[in-house]
Short mmCIF file of C-alpha atoms in Angstrom, two decimals:
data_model
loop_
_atom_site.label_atom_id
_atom_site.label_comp_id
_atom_site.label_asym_id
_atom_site.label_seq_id
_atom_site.Cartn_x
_atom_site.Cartn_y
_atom_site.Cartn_z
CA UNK A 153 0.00 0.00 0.00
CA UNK A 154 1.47 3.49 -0.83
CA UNK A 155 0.89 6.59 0.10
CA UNK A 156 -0.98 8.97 -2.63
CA UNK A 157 -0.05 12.83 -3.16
CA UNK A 158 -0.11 15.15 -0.29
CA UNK A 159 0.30 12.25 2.29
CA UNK A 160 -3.46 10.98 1.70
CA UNK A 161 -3.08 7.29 2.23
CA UNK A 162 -4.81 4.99 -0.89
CA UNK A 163 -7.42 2.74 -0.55
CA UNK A 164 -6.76 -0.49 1.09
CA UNK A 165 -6.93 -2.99 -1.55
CA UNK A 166 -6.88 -6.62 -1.55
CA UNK A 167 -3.53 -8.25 -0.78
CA UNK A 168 -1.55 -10.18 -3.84
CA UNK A 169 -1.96 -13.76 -4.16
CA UNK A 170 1.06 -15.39 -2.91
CA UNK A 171 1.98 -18.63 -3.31
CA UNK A 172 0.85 -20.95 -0.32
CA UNK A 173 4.30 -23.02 -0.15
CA UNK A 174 6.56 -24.38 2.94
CA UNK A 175 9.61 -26.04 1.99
CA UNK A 176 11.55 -22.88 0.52
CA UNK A 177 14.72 -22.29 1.76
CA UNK A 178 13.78 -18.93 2.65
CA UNK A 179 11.51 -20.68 5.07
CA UNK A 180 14.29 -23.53 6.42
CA UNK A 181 16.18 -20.11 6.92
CA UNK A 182 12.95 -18.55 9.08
CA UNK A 183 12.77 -21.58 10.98
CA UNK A 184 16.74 -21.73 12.17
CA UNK A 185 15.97 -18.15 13.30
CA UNK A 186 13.34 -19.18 15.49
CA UNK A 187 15.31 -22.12 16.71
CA UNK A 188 17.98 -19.27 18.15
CA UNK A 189 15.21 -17.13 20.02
CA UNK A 190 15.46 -19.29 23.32
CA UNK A 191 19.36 -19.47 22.93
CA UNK A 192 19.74 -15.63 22.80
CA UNK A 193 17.85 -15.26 25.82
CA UNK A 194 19.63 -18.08 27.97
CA UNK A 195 22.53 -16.07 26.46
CA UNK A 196 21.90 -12.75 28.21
CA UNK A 197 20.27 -14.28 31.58
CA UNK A 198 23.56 -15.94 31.76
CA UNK A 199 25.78 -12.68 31.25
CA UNK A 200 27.33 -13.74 27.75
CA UNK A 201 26.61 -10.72 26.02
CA UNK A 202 29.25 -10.81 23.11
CA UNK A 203 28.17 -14.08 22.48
CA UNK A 204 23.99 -13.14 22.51
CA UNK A 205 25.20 -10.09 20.24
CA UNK A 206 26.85 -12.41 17.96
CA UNK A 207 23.86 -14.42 17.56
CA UNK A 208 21.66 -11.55 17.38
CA UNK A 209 23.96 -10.18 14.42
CA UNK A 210 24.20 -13.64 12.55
CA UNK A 211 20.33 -13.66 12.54
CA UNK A 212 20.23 -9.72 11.29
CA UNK A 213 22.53 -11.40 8.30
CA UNK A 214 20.42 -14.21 7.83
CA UNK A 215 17.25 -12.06 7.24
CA UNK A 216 18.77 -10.02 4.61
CA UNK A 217 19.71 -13.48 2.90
CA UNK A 218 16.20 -14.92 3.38
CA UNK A 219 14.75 -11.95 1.66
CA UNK A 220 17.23 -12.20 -1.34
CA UNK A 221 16.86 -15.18 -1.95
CA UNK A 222 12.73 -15.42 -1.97
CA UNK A 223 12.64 -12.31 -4.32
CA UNK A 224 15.48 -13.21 -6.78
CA UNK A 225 13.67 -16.89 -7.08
CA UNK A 226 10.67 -16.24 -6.88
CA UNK A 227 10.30 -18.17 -3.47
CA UNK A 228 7.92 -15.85 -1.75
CA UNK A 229 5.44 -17.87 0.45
CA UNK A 230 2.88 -17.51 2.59
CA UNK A 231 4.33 -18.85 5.15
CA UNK A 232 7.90 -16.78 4.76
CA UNK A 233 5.64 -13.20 5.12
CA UNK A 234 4.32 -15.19 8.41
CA UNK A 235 7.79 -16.41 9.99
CA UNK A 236 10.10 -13.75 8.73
CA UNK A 237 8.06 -10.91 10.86
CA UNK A 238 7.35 -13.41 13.52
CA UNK A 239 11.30 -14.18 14.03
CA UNK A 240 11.96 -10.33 14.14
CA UNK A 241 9.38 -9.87 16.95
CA UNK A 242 10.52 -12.74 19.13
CA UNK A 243 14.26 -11.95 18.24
CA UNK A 244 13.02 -8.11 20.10
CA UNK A 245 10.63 -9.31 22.28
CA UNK A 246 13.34 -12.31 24.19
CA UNK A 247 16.30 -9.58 23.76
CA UNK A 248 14.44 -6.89 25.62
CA UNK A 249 13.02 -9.26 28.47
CA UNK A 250 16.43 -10.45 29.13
CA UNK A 251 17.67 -6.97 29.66
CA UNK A 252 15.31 -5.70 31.75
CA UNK A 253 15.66 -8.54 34.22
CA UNK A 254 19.06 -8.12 34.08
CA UNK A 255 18.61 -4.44 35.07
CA UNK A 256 20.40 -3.39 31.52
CA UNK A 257 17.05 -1.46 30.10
CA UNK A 258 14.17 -0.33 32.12
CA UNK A 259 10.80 -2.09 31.80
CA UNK A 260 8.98 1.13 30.11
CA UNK A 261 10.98 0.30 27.24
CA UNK A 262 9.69 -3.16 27.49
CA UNK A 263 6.11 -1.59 27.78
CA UNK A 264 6.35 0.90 24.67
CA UNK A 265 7.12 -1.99 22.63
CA UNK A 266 4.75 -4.26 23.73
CA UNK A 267 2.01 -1.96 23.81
CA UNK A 268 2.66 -1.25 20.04
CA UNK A 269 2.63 -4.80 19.25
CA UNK A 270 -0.65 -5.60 21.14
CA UNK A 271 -2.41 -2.22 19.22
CA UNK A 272 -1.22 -3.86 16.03
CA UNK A 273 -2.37 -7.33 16.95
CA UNK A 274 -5.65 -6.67 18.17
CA UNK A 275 -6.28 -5.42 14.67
CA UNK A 276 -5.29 -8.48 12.59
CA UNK A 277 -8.15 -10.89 13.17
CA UNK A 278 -10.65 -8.27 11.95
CA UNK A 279 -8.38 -7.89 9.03
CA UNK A 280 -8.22 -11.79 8.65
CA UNK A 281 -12.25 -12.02 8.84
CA UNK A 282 -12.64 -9.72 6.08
CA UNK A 283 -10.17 -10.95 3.93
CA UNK A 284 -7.04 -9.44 4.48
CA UNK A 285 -3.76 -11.92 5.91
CA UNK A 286 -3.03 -8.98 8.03
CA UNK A 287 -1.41 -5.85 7.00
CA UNK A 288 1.61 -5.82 4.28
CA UNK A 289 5.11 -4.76 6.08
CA UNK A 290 5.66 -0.76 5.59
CA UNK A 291 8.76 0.91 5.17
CA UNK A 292 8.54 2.52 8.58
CA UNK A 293 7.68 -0.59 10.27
CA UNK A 294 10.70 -2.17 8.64
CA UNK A 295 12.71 0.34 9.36
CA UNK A 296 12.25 0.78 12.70
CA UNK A 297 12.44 -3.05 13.25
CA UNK A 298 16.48 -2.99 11.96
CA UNK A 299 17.01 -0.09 14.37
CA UNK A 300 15.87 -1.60 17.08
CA UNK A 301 17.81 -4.78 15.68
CA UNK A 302 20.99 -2.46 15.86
CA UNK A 303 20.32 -0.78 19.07
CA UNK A 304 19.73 -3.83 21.16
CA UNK A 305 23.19 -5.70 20.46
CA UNK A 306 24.60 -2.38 21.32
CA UNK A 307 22.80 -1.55 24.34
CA UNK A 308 24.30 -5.32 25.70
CA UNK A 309 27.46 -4.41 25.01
CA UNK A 310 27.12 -0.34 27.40
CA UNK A 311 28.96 -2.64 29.99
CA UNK A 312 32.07 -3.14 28.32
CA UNK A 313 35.22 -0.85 29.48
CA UNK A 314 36.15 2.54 28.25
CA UNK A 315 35.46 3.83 25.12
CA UNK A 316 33.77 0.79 23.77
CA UNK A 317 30.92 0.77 26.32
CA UNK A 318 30.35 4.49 26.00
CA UNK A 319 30.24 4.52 22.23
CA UNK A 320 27.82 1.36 22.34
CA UNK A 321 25.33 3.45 25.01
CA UNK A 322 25.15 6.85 22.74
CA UNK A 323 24.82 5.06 19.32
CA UNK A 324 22.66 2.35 20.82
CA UNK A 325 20.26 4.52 22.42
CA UNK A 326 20.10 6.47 19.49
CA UNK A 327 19.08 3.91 17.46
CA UNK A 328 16.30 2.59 19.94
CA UNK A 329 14.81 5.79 20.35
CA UNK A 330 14.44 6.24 16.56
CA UNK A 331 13.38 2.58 16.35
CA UNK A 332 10.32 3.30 19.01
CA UNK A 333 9.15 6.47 16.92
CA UNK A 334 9.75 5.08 13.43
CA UNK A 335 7.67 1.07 14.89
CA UNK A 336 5.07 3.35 16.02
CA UNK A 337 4.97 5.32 12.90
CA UNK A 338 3.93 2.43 11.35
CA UNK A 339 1.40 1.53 13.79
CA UNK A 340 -0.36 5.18 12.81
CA UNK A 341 0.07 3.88 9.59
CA UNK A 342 -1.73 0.30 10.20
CA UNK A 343 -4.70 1.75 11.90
CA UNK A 344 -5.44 3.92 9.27
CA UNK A 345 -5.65 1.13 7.17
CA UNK A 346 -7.92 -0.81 9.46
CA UNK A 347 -9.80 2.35 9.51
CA UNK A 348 -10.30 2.34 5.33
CA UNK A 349 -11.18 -1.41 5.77
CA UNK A 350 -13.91 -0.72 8.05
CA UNK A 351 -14.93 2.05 6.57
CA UNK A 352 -15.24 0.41 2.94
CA UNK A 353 -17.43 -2.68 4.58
CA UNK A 354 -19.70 -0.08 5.79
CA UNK A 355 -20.06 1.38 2.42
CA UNK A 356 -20.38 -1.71 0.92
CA UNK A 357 -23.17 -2.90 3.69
CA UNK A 358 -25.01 0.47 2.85
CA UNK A 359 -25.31 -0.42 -0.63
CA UNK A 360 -26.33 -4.20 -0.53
CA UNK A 361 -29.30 -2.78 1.93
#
């Protein structure tokens, strides 16, 4: 969905038939990623932050691939739009729960997040009953999705020594401030959509009667 001229958003229309396939390896990829949620959060409970941030970089890397690979061969699935957005949340969603317990980030963060997530969610199965798989990833929601990607390895590594840990708190911060405006950004974005959805049923209701 893009946007039309002076920032008027388009009508919503139906989504584009993707094929409903599961063994792609853009998929096999998906599903590694959600193998290493639970391992990046034993990670950080247990204090082995380089080693969670590794992980947490490797599956950055292996998202990028994933999404090369279903576009240049024409693997798109189902499926792959389901996991790939899925393994991004939980990848956010452990990382962040392991740092607040660990004192590292304070729990509003971990409430700003969440509470953007559940607006989104709560939307989707009125979506789904009407026809729509949910809504299709936006630009801002991507985008803010990779920052906070970026800021969270950083933000383990603010206890290193010196330099190092100082650099990682400014830039990481940064980037997770920019990541919670640009994630909710998108979230304006969604609900206007479900608002054009709803609003178009109604139209349509009004002229069957």
């Amino acid at each position: 969905m893009g946007e039309a001229q002076h920032g008027e958003v388009e009508p919503v229309e139906e989504a584009e038939v993707v094929p409903d396939r599961v063994w792609t390896v853009p998929n096999a990829i998906s599903f590694v990623r959600l193998l290493m949620v639970p391992v990046v959060l034993v990670l950080i409970l247990r204090g082995h932050d380089v080693a969670a941030v590794i992980v947490l970089i490797a599956s950055a890397a292996s998202d990028w691939v994933d999404g090369v690979i279903a576009r240049r061969f024409n693997q798109v699935s189902k499926l792959g739009r389901f996991l790939d957005p899925s393994a991004d949340r939980l990848f956010i969603a452990v990382t962040l729960i392991g740092m607040a317990v660990r004192g590292l980030v304070p729990w509003w963060l971990v409430a700003v997040v969440f509470a953007r997530d559940a607006v989104v969610g709560i939307m989707v199965p009125f979506m789904m009953r009407r026809g729509y798989p949910g809504f299709p990833v936006h630009l801002a929601g991507k985008a803010g999705t990779v920052a906070l990607m970026y800021a969270f390895p950083l933000l383990l590594l603010t206890r290193l020594d010196g330099v190092p840990g100082d650099v990682a708190w400014v830039v990481g911060w940064a980037a997770a401030w920019w990541g919670i405006f640009l994630y909710w950004c998108a979230a304006a974005l969604y609900v206007d959509q479900f608002r054009q959805v709803i609003a178009s049923d109604s139209v349509a209701s009004g002229i069957r009667q």
